[in-house]
């Protein structure tokens, strides 16, 4: 089986000796006939894997990462056997082989959406200067707005207010991909998008970034470079243990600040917040 998917215009070519199910959330991201940026192959021959013996160089809630003999390993933990998968690749991330360990599973994984979780996706996206943001984003007119904040602050609420009050179209609900292309920043969705997913591969031009804070009254300020960097770094989906990845993301965020306004909106969950933000955008000459 061979398919291609495009994430923020990064083309992943995926091959598997077994057929994979393509869930509805994956379908919008399918593409064909593109030159691949990354070639990914899945293998169920676990015994072929030469497992790393060194200590992890990084870890998160799901995966361990190793560097050994010029190779990189991303091992997904789970089940009584320890690992359920291990992706092997070189630093350039152009080719990845992901070995699946069948024994821990009562039912073999066969959906592409699940198998994507076994890949070093944060490293792939950072390699191509894609910002992976915990954010909701909506297309408005010929532009768009990105709302970012910790969970429960009201990202989806603000996006829906712009949808109901200004006819915006929500493209991302919880995970947004952001990439500079030419002289524009474009945003698009990600197949796995939180508890109330919006899975769309449509792209829109970003006009402004809005960092949210709940408040009894609406107030908006434009952030300084240091304020913007601190606020946005906290909402990046990234491998915090990887210093090279942090540097790359920091550089892209600084470019973002140079190109677009970044605001902090202390807001109420009603249309008044839309009016306050819209007034500020017009004052600053931001085109939607």
PDB file of C-alpha atoms in Angstrom:
ATOM      1  CA  UNK A   1       0.000   0.000   0.000  1.00  0.00           C
ATOM      2  CA  UNK A   2       1.324   3.461  -0.890  1.00  0.00           C
ATOM      3  CA  UNK A   3      -0.326   6.776  -0.025  1.00  0.00           C
ATOM      4  CA  UNK A   4       0.695  10.389   0.358  1.00  0.00           C
ATOM      5  CA  UNK A   5      -0.524  12.940   2.866  1.00  0.00           C
ATOM      6  CA  UNK A   6       0.317  16.631   3.065  1.00  0.00           C
ATOM      7  CA  UNK A   7       0.723  18.416   6.397  1.00  0.00           C
ATOM      8  CA  UNK A   8       1.384  22.167   5.969  1.00  0.00           C
ATOM      9  CA  UNK A   9       2.680  21.307   2.490  1.00  0.00           C
ATOM     10  CA  UNK A  10       5.146  18.748   3.905  1.00  0.00           C
ATOM     11  CA  UNK A  11       4.477  15.639   1.838  1.00  0.00           C
ATOM     12  CA  UNK A  12       4.762  12.293   3.610  1.00  0.00           C
ATOM     13  CA  UNK A  13       4.909   9.225   1.380  1.00  0.00           C
ATOM     14  CA  UNK A  14       3.788   6.191   3.386  1.00  0.00           C
ATOM     15  CA  UNK A  15       4.241   2.580   2.388  1.00  0.00           C
ATOM     16  CA  UNK A  16       3.004  -0.517   4.201  1.00  0.00           C
ATOM     17  CA  UNK A  17       3.022  -4.226   3.309  1.00  0.00           C
ATOM     18  CA  UNK A  18      -0.437  -4.388   4.909  1.00  0.00           C
ATOM     19  CA  UNK A  19      -3.493  -2.391   3.958  1.00  0.00           C
ATOM     20  CA  UNK A  20      -4.262   0.479   6.301  1.00  0.00           C
ATOM     21  CA  UNK A  21      -7.643   1.982   7.126  1.00  0.00           C
ATOM     22  CA  UNK A  22      -7.977   5.669   6.275  1.00  0.00           C
ATOM     23  CA  UNK A  23     -10.272   7.333   8.792  1.00  0.00           C
ATOM     24  CA  UNK A  24     -12.444  10.278   7.782  1.00  0.00           C
ATOM     25  CA  UNK A  25     -10.091  12.650   9.612  1.00  0.00           C
ATOM     26  CA  UNK A  26      -7.224  11.539   7.360  1.00  0.00           C
ATOM     27  CA  UNK A  27      -9.008  11.868   4.019  1.00  0.00           C
ATOM     28  CA  UNK A  28      -8.745  15.679   3.686  1.00  0.00           C
ATOM     29  CA  UNK A  29      -4.954  15.413   3.916  1.00  0.00           C
ATOM     30  CA  UNK A  30      -4.476  12.869   1.127  1.00  0.00           C
ATOM     31  CA  UNK A  31      -2.535  13.982  -1.924  1.00  0.00           C
ATOM     32  CA  UNK A  32      -1.035  12.240  -4.941  1.00  0.00           C
ATOM     33  CA  UNK A  33       1.722  12.661  -7.477  1.00  0.00           C
ATOM     34  CA  UNK A  34       3.823  14.947  -5.286  1.00  0.00           C
ATOM     35  CA  UNK A  35       7.557  14.711  -4.730  1.00  0.00           C
ATOM     36  CA  UNK A  36       7.818  13.414  -1.148  1.00  0.00           C
ATOM     37  CA  UNK A  37       9.661  15.343   1.547  1.00  0.00           C
ATOM     38  CA  UNK A  38       9.731  12.316   3.864  1.00  0.00           C
ATOM     39  CA  UNK A  39       9.430   8.635   2.963  1.00  0.00           C
ATOM     40  CA  UNK A  40       7.944   6.491   5.727  1.00  0.00           C
ATOM     41  CA  UNK A  41       7.709   2.705   5.672  1.00  0.00           C
ATOM     42  CA  UNK A  42       5.936   0.549   8.234  1.00  0.00           C
ATOM     43  CA  UNK A  43       7.232  -2.925   9.030  1.00  0.00           C
ATOM     44  CA  UNK A  44       5.663  -5.653  11.164  1.00  0.00           C
ATOM     45  CA  UNK A  45       8.897  -7.633  11.239  1.00  0.00           C
ATOM     46  CA  UNK A  46       9.887  -6.664  14.788  1.00  0.00           C
ATOM     47  CA  UNK A  47      12.801  -9.096  14.899  1.00  0.00           C
ATOM     48  CA  UNK A  48      14.624  -7.094  12.211  1.00  0.00           C
ATOM     49  CA  UNK A  49      14.876  -4.115  14.541  1.00  0.00           C
ATOM     50  CA  UNK A  50      18.257  -3.578  16.147  1.00  0.00           C
ATOM     51  CA  UNK A  51      17.128  -2.003  19.397  1.00  0.00           C
ATOM     52  CA  UNK A  52      19.213   0.761  20.990  1.00  0.00           C
ATOM     53  CA  UNK A  53      21.089  -0.138  24.160  1.00  0.00           C
ATOM     54  CA  UNK A  54      21.993   3.390  25.306  1.00  0.00           C
ATOM     55  CA  UNK A  55      19.992   5.575  27.674  1.00  0.00           C
ATOM     56  CA  UNK A  56      17.275   7.816  26.181  1.00  0.00           C
ATOM     57  CA  UNK A  57      18.331  11.335  25.201  1.00  0.00           C
ATOM     58  CA  UNK A  58      14.758  12.488  25.686  1.00  0.00           C
ATOM     59  CA  UNK A  59      11.349  11.299  26.786  1.00  0.00           C
ATOM     60  CA  UNK A  60       7.736  12.435  26.983  1.00  0.00           C
ATOM     61  CA  UNK A  61       4.473  10.919  28.180  1.00  0.00           C
ATOM     62  CA  UNK A  62       4.391   8.454  25.289  1.00  0.00           C
ATOM     63  CA  UNK A  63       7.802   8.023  23.694  1.00  0.00           C
ATOM     64  CA  UNK A  64      11.519   7.579  24.378  1.00  0.00           C
ATOM     65  CA  UNK A  65      14.148   8.977  22.013  1.00  0.00           C
ATOM     66  CA  UNK A  66      17.635   7.577  21.429  1.00  0.00           C
ATOM     67  CA  UNK A  67      20.713   8.500  19.391  1.00  0.00           C
ATOM     68  CA  UNK A  68      23.107   5.710  18.651  1.00  0.00           C
ATOM     69  CA  UNK A  69      25.677   4.960  15.910  1.00  0.00           C
ATOM     70  CA  UNK A  70      24.461   7.783  13.691  1.00  0.00           C
ATOM     71  CA  UNK A  71      20.814   6.701  13.928  1.00  0.00           C
ATOM     72  CA  UNK A  72      17.848   8.177  15.769  1.00  0.00           C
ATOM     73  CA  UNK A  73      15.132   6.092  17.429  1.00  0.00           C
ATOM     74  CA  UNK A  74      11.630   7.059  18.514  1.00  0.00           C
ATOM     75  CA  UNK A  75      10.192   4.246  20.658  1.00  0.00           C
ATOM     76  CA  UNK A  76       6.536   4.313  21.699  1.00  0.00           C
ATOM     77  CA  UNK A  77       5.870   2.771  25.083  1.00  0.00           C
ATOM     78  CA  UNK A  78       2.866   0.584  25.874  1.00  0.00           C
ATOM     79  CA  UNK A  79       1.661  -2.876  26.832  1.00  0.00           C
ATOM     80  CA  UNK A  80       3.369  -5.529  28.957  1.00  0.00           C
ATOM     81  CA  UNK A  81       6.176  -5.956  26.393  1.00  0.00           C
ATOM     82  CA  UNK A  82       7.455  -2.422  26.879  1.00  0.00           C
ATOM     83  CA  UNK A  83       7.433  -0.978  23.351  1.00  0.00           C
ATOM     84  CA  UNK A  84       4.662  -1.101  20.759  1.00  0.00           C
ATOM     85  CA  UNK A  85       6.710   0.524  18.006  1.00  0.00           C
ATOM     86  CA  UNK A  86      10.085   1.996  17.167  1.00  0.00           C
ATOM     87  CA  UNK A  87      10.797   4.447  14.328  1.00  0.00           C
ATOM     88  CA  UNK A  88      14.383   4.549  13.023  1.00  0.00           C
ATOM     89  CA  UNK A  89      15.768   7.460  11.003  1.00  0.00           C
ATOM     90  CA  UNK A  90      18.740   9.703  10.348  1.00  0.00           C
ATOM     91  CA  UNK A  91      19.113  13.335  11.328  1.00  0.00           C
ATOM     92  CA  UNK A  92      17.683  14.694   8.062  1.00  0.00           C
ATOM     93  CA  UNK A  93      14.419  12.723   8.608  1.00  0.00           C
ATOM     94  CA  UNK A  94      14.111  12.040   4.872  1.00  0.00           C
ATOM     95  CA  UNK A  95      13.524   8.316   5.363  1.00  0.00           C
ATOM     96  CA  UNK A  96      11.901   6.656   8.369  1.00  0.00           C
ATOM     97  CA  UNK A  97      11.250   2.986   9.013  1.00  0.00           C
ATOM     98  CA  UNK A  98       8.740   2.346  11.773  1.00  0.00           C
ATOM     99  CA  UNK A  99       8.700  -1.180  13.221  1.00  0.00           C
ATOM    100  CA  UNK A 100       5.451  -2.351  14.833  1.00  0.00           C
ATOM    101  CA  UNK A 101       5.602  -4.847  17.697  1.00  0.00           C
ATOM    102  CA  UNK A 102       2.545  -7.073  17.296  1.00  0.00           C
ATOM    103  CA  UNK A 103       2.653  -9.015  20.569  1.00  0.00           C
ATOM    104  CA  UNK A 104       1.424  -6.239  22.910  1.00  0.00           C
ATOM    105  CA  UNK A 105      -1.768  -5.801  20.869  1.00  0.00           C
ATOM    106  CA  UNK A 106      -4.987  -7.733  21.376  1.00  0.00           C
ATOM    107  CA  UNK A 107      -6.054  -6.329  18.002  1.00  0.00           C
ATOM    108  CA  UNK A 108      -3.402  -5.329  15.482  1.00  0.00           C
ATOM    109  CA  UNK A 109      -3.180  -1.612  14.663  1.00  0.00           C
ATOM    110  CA  UNK A 110      -4.348  -0.992  11.133  1.00  0.00           C
ATOM    111  CA  UNK A 111      -5.508   2.629  11.025  1.00  0.00           C
ATOM    112  CA  UNK A 112      -3.216   5.302   9.658  1.00  0.00           C
ATOM    113  CA  UNK A 113      -4.423   7.778  12.274  1.00  0.00           C
ATOM    114  CA  UNK A 114      -3.127   5.523  15.034  1.00  0.00           C
ATOM    115  CA  UNK A 115       0.152   4.734  13.284  1.00  0.00           C
ATOM    116  CA  UNK A 116       0.899   8.441  12.832  1.00  0.00           C
ATOM    117  CA  UNK A 117       1.101   8.624  16.632  1.00  0.00           C
ATOM    118  CA  UNK A 118       4.081   6.261  16.509  1.00  0.00           C
ATOM    119  CA  UNK A 119       6.154   8.631  14.357  1.00  0.00           C
ATOM    120  CA  UNK A 120       8.409  11.500  15.478  1.00  0.00           C
ATOM    121  CA  UNK A 121       5.919  14.013  14.086  1.00  0.00           C
ATOM    122  CA  UNK A 122       7.136  16.980  16.127  1.00  0.00           C
ATOM    123  CA  UNK A 123      10.640  16.450  14.811  1.00  0.00           C
ATOM    124  CA  UNK A 124       9.414  16.058  11.224  1.00  0.00           C
ATOM    125  CA  UNK A 125       7.427  19.291  11.344  1.00  0.00           C
ATOM    126  CA  UNK A 126      10.221  21.267  13.013  1.00  0.00           C
ATOM    127  CA  UNK A 127      12.674  19.955  10.413  1.00  0.00           C
ATOM    128  CA  UNK A 128      10.635  21.782   7.756  1.00  0.00           C
ATOM    129  CA  UNK A 129      10.147  24.938   9.858  1.00  0.00           C
ATOM    130  CA  UNK A 130       6.491  24.201  10.599  1.00  0.00           C
ATOM    131  CA  UNK A 131       5.192  25.615  13.861  1.00  0.00           C
ATOM    132  CA  UNK A 132       2.913  23.119  15.618  1.00  0.00           C
ATOM    133  CA  UNK A 133       0.703  25.274  17.832  1.00  0.00           C
ATOM    134  CA  UNK A 134      -1.867  24.544  20.509  1.00  0.00           C
ATOM    135  CA  UNK A 135      -4.424  26.892  18.961  1.00  0.00           C
ATOM    136  CA  UNK A 136      -7.741  27.389  17.219  1.00  0.00           C
ATOM    137  CA  UNK A 137      -7.690  29.255  13.933  1.00  0.00           C
ATOM    138  CA  UNK A 138     -10.361  30.737  11.707  1.00  0.00           C
ATOM    139  CA  UNK A 139     -10.328  32.129   8.173  1.00  0.00           C
ATOM    140  CA  UNK A 140     -11.940  35.573   7.952  1.00  0.00           C
ATOM    141  CA  UNK A 141     -12.338  37.275   4.586  1.00  0.00           C
ATOM    142  CA  UNK A 142      -9.015  36.898   2.783  1.00  0.00           C
ATOM    143  CA  UNK A 143      -7.073  36.450   6.023  1.00  0.00           C
ATOM    144  CA  UNK A 144      -7.348  34.683   9.338  1.00  0.00           C
ATOM    145  CA  UNK A 145      -6.861  34.757  13.094  1.00  0.00           C
ATOM    146  CA  UNK A 146      -5.055  32.320  15.365  1.00  0.00           C
ATOM    147  CA  UNK A 147      -6.236  32.087  18.971  1.00  0.00           C
ATOM    148  CA  UNK A 148      -3.825  30.446  21.395  1.00  0.00           C
ATOM    149  CA  UNK A 149      -3.938  29.857  25.142  1.00  0.00           C
ATOM    150  CA  UNK A 150      -3.778  27.032  27.677  1.00  0.00           C
ATOM    151  CA  UNK A 151      -6.623  24.499  27.575  1.00  0.00           C
ATOM    152  CA  UNK A 152      -9.890  25.798  28.968  1.00  0.00           C
ATOM    153  CA  UNK A 153      -9.144  29.475  28.351  1.00  0.00           C
ATOM    154  CA  UNK A 154     -11.551  29.889  25.445  1.00  0.00           C
ATOM    155  CA  UNK A 155      -9.745  29.336  22.120  1.00  0.00           C
ATOM    156  CA  UNK A 156     -12.694  27.501  20.586  1.00  0.00           C
ATOM    157  CA  UNK A 157     -15.155  29.985  22.099  1.00  0.00           C
ATOM    158  CA  UNK A 158     -13.430  32.942  20.450  1.00  0.00           C
ATOM    159  CA  UNK A 159     -13.163  31.166  17.106  1.00  0.00           C
ATOM    160  CA  UNK A 160     -16.878  30.330  17.238  1.00  0.00           C
ATOM    161  CA  UNK A 161     -17.744  33.911  18.147  1.00  0.00           C
ATOM    162  CA  UNK A 162     -15.969  35.079  15.013  1.00  0.00           C
ATOM    163  CA  UNK A 163     -17.817  32.368  13.105  1.00  0.00           C
ATOM    164  CA  UNK A 164     -21.237  33.488  14.338  1.00  0.00           C
ATOM    165  CA  UNK A 165     -20.584  37.245  14.387  1.00  0.00           C
ATOM    166  CA  UNK A 166     -18.350  37.714  11.347  1.00  0.00           C
ATOM    167  CA  UNK A 167     -18.906  34.638   9.177  1.00  0.00           C
ATOM    168  CA  UNK A 168     -15.457  33.155   9.839  1.00  0.00           C
ATOM    169  CA  UNK A 169     -14.679  29.554   8.938  1.00  0.00           C
ATOM    170  CA  UNK A 170     -12.930  27.505  11.612  1.00  0.00           C
ATOM    171  CA  UNK A 171     -10.080  25.500  10.082  1.00  0.00           C
ATOM    172  CA  UNK A 172      -8.424  24.260  13.278  1.00  0.00           C
ATOM    173  CA  UNK A 173      -9.899  23.681  16.694  1.00  0.00           C
ATOM    174  CA  UNK A 174      -6.998  22.620  18.907  1.00  0.00           C
ATOM    175  CA  UNK A 175      -3.883  21.855  16.821  1.00  0.00           C
ATOM    176  CA  UNK A 176      -2.759  24.307  14.148  1.00  0.00           C
ATOM    177  CA  UNK A 177       0.123  24.033  11.695  1.00  0.00           C
ATOM    178  CA  UNK A 178       1.739  27.333  10.776  1.00  0.00           C
ATOM    179  CA  UNK A 179       4.347  27.819   8.054  1.00  0.00           C
ATOM    180  CA  UNK A 180       5.879  30.777   6.253  1.00  0.00           C
ATOM    181  CA  UNK A 181       5.551  30.460   2.480  1.00  0.00           C
ATOM    182  CA  UNK A 182       6.984  33.343   0.454  1.00  0.00           C
ATOM    183  CA  UNK A 183       5.951  36.566   2.169  1.00  0.00           C
ATOM    184  CA  UNK A 184       2.917  35.036   3.927  1.00  0.00           C
ATOM    185  CA  UNK A 185       2.227  32.865   6.938  1.00  0.00           C
ATOM    186  CA  UNK A 186      -0.289  30.115   6.147  1.00  0.00           C
ATOM    187  CA  UNK A 187      -2.162  28.020   8.693  1.00  0.00           C
ATOM    188  CA  UNK A 188      -3.890  24.676   8.306  1.00  0.00           C
ATOM    189  CA  UNK A 189      -5.174  21.796  10.409  1.00  0.00           C
ATOM    190  CA  UNK A 190      -3.733  18.581  11.768  1.00  0.00           C
ATOM    191  CA  UNK A 191      -5.474  15.167  11.528  1.00  0.00           C
ATOM    192  CA  UNK A 192      -5.575  14.675  15.301  1.00  0.00           C
ATOM    193  CA  UNK A 193      -7.317  17.782  16.670  1.00  0.00           C
ATOM    194  CA  UNK A 194      -8.420  17.415  20.259  1.00  0.00           C
ATOM    195  CA  UNK A 195     -11.746  16.399  21.791  1.00  0.00           C
ATOM    196  CA  UNK A 196     -13.907  18.323  19.299  1.00  0.00           C
ATOM    197  CA  UNK A 197     -11.887  17.856  16.121  1.00  0.00           C
ATOM    198  CA  UNK A 198     -11.914  19.992  13.011  1.00  0.00           C
ATOM    199  CA  UNK A 199      -9.893  18.001  10.476  1.00  0.00           C
ATOM    200  CA  UNK A 200      -9.306  20.161   7.441  1.00  0.00           C
ATOM    201  CA  UNK A 201      -6.285  20.518   5.216  1.00  0.00           C
ATOM    202  CA  UNK A 202      -7.512  23.861   3.837  1.00  0.00           C
ATOM    203  CA  UNK A 203      -5.012  26.678   4.228  1.00  0.00           C
ATOM    204  CA  UNK A 204      -5.537  30.371   4.896  1.00  0.00           C
ATOM    205  CA  UNK A 205      -3.336  33.439   5.223  1.00  0.00           C
ATOM    206  CA  UNK A 206      -2.684  34.437   8.804  1.00  0.00           C
ATOM    207  CA  UNK A 207      -3.334  38.097   9.653  1.00  0.00           C
ATOM    208  CA  UNK A 208      -2.684  38.186  13.403  1.00  0.00           C
ATOM    209  CA  UNK A 209      -2.006  36.020  16.445  1.00  0.00           C
ATOM    210  CA  UNK A 210      -4.119  36.480  19.572  1.00  0.00           C
ATOM    211  CA  UNK A 211      -2.992  35.172  22.965  1.00  0.00           C
ATOM    212  CA  UNK A 212      -6.084  34.819  25.154  1.00  0.00           C
ATOM    213  CA  UNK A 213      -6.701  35.436  28.812  1.00  0.00           C
ATOM    214  CA  UNK A 214     -10.060  35.267  30.587  1.00  0.00           C
ATOM    215  CA  UNK A 215     -11.144  38.529  32.213  1.00  0.00           C
ATOM    216  CA  UNK A 216     -14.321  40.314  33.397  1.00  0.00           C
ATOM    217  CA  UNK A 217     -13.673  43.119  30.896  1.00  0.00           C
ATOM    218  CA  UNK A 218     -12.189  43.209  27.414  1.00  0.00           C
ATOM    219  CA  UNK A 219      -8.763  44.714  26.950  1.00  0.00           C
ATOM    220  CA  UNK A 220      -6.185  44.249  24.194  1.00  0.00           C
ATOM    221  CA  UNK A 221      -2.461  45.071  24.050  1.00  0.00           C
ATOM    222  CA  UNK A 222       0.181  44.387  21.425  1.00  0.00           C
ATOM    223  CA  UNK A 223       2.976  42.243  22.841  1.00  0.00           C
ATOM    224  CA  UNK A 224       6.667  43.084  22.815  1.00  0.00           C
ATOM    225  CA  UNK A 225       9.113  40.558  21.293  1.00  0.00           C
ATOM    226  CA  UNK A 226      10.008  39.049  24.675  1.00  0.00           C
ATOM    227  CA  UNK A 227       6.367  38.898  25.802  1.00  0.00           C
ATOM    228  CA  UNK A 228       5.295  37.269  22.546  1.00  0.00           C
ATOM    229  CA  UNK A 229       8.106  34.721  22.644  1.00  0.00           C
ATOM    230  CA  UNK A 230       7.319  33.663  26.216  1.00  0.00           C
ATOM    231  CA  UNK A 231       3.576  33.426  25.534  1.00  0.00           C
ATOM    232  CA  UNK A 232       3.927  31.456  22.293  1.00  0.00           C
ATOM    233  CA  UNK A 233       6.706  29.100  23.378  1.00  0.00           C
ATOM    234  CA  UNK A 234       4.365  27.856  26.082  1.00  0.00           C
ATOM    235  CA  UNK A 235       1.827  26.849  23.424  1.00  0.00           C
ATOM    236  CA  UNK A 236       4.192  25.105  21.006  1.00  0.00           C
ATOM    237  CA  UNK A 237       3.740  21.352  20.541  1.00  0.00           C
ATOM    238  CA  UNK A 238       7.408  20.326  20.576  1.00  0.00           C
ATOM    239  CA  UNK A 239      10.060  18.119  22.144  1.00  0.00           C
ATOM    240  CA  UNK A 240      11.249  20.303  25.008  1.00  0.00           C
ATOM    241  CA  UNK A 241      14.280  18.075  25.588  1.00  0.00           C
ATOM    242  CA  UNK A 242      15.597  18.733  22.052  1.00  0.00           C
ATOM    243  CA  UNK A 243      17.711  21.916  22.137  1.00  0.00           C
ATOM    244  CA  UNK A 244      18.133  22.042  18.339  1.00  0.00           C
ATOM    245  CA  UNK A 245      14.362  21.871  17.893  1.00  0.00           C
ATOM    246  CA  UNK A 246      13.823  24.632  20.458  1.00  0.00           C
ATOM    247  CA  UNK A 247      16.313  26.874  18.650  1.00  0.00           C
ATOM    248  CA  UNK A 248      14.634  26.291  15.281  1.00  0.00           C
ATOM    249  CA  UNK A 249      11.190  27.025  16.718  1.00  0.00           C
ATOM    250  CA  UNK A 250      12.452  30.139  18.504  1.00  0.00           C
ATOM    251  CA  UNK A 251      13.882  31.444  15.234  1.00  0.00           C
ATOM    252  CA  UNK A 252      10.582  30.875  13.449  1.00  0.00           C
ATOM    253  CA  UNK A 253       8.636  32.612  16.224  1.00  0.00           C
ATOM    254  CA  UNK A 254      10.900  35.647  15.953  1.00  0.00           C
ATOM    255  CA  UNK A 255      10.241  35.733  12.215  1.00  0.00           C
ATOM    256  CA  UNK A 256       6.529  35.496  12.943  1.00  0.00           C
ATOM    257  CA  UNK A 257       6.763  38.472  15.299  1.00  0.00           C
ATOM    258  CA  UNK A 258       8.595  40.524  12.684  1.00  0.00           C
ATOM    259  CA  UNK A 259       5.915  39.792  10.083  1.00  0.00           C
ATOM    260  CA  UNK A 260       2.635  39.896  12.005  1.00  0.00           C
ATOM    261  CA  UNK A 261       1.087  41.573  15.054  1.00  0.00           C
ATOM    262  CA  UNK A 262       0.781  39.448  18.167  1.00  0.00           C
ATOM    263  CA  UNK A 263      -1.757  40.565  20.765  1.00  0.00           C
ATOM    264  CA  UNK A 264      -2.875  39.610  24.242  1.00  0.00           C
ATOM    265  CA  UNK A 265      -6.649  39.777  24.484  1.00  0.00           C
ATOM    266  CA  UNK A 266      -8.107  39.722  27.982  1.00  0.00           C
ATOM    267  CA  UNK A 267     -11.667  38.876  27.118  1.00  0.00           C
ATOM    268  CA  UNK A 268     -15.200  37.923  27.969  1.00  0.00           C
ATOM    269  CA  UNK A 269     -16.899  34.998  26.179  1.00  0.00           C
ATOM    270  CA  UNK A 270     -19.278  37.144  24.123  1.00  0.00           C
ATOM    271  CA  UNK A 271     -19.427  39.303  21.008  1.00  0.00           C
ATOM    272  CA  UNK A 272     -17.910  42.292  22.809  1.00  0.00           C
ATOM    273  CA  UNK A 273     -14.529  40.554  22.584  1.00  0.00           C
ATOM    274  CA  UNK A 274     -14.963  40.340  18.805  1.00  0.00           C
ATOM    275  CA  UNK A 275     -15.654  44.065  18.608  1.00  0.00           C
ATOM    276  CA  UNK A 276     -12.607  44.965  20.739  1.00  0.00           C
ATOM    277  CA  UNK A 277     -10.255  42.818  18.644  1.00  0.00           C
ATOM    278  CA  UNK A 278     -11.762  44.007  15.363  1.00  0.00           C
ATOM    279  CA  UNK A 279     -11.362  47.658  16.395  1.00  0.00           C
ATOM    280  CA  UNK A 280      -7.696  47.109  17.246  1.00  0.00           C
ATOM    281  CA  UNK A 281      -7.009  45.296  13.974  1.00  0.00           C
ATOM    282  CA  UNK A 282      -8.520  48.172  11.979  1.00  0.00           C
ATOM    283  CA  UNK A 283      -6.527  50.690  14.009  1.00  0.00           C
ATOM    284  CA  UNK A 284      -3.301  48.808  13.216  1.00  0.00           C
ATOM    285  CA  UNK A 285      -4.171  48.437   9.536  1.00  0.00           C
ATOM    286  CA  UNK A 286      -4.432  44.645   9.716  1.00  0.00           C
ATOM    287  CA  UNK A 287      -6.253  43.279   6.668  1.00  0.00           C
ATOM    288  CA  UNK A 288      -8.794  40.490   7.014  1.00  0.00           C
TER     289      UNK A 288
END
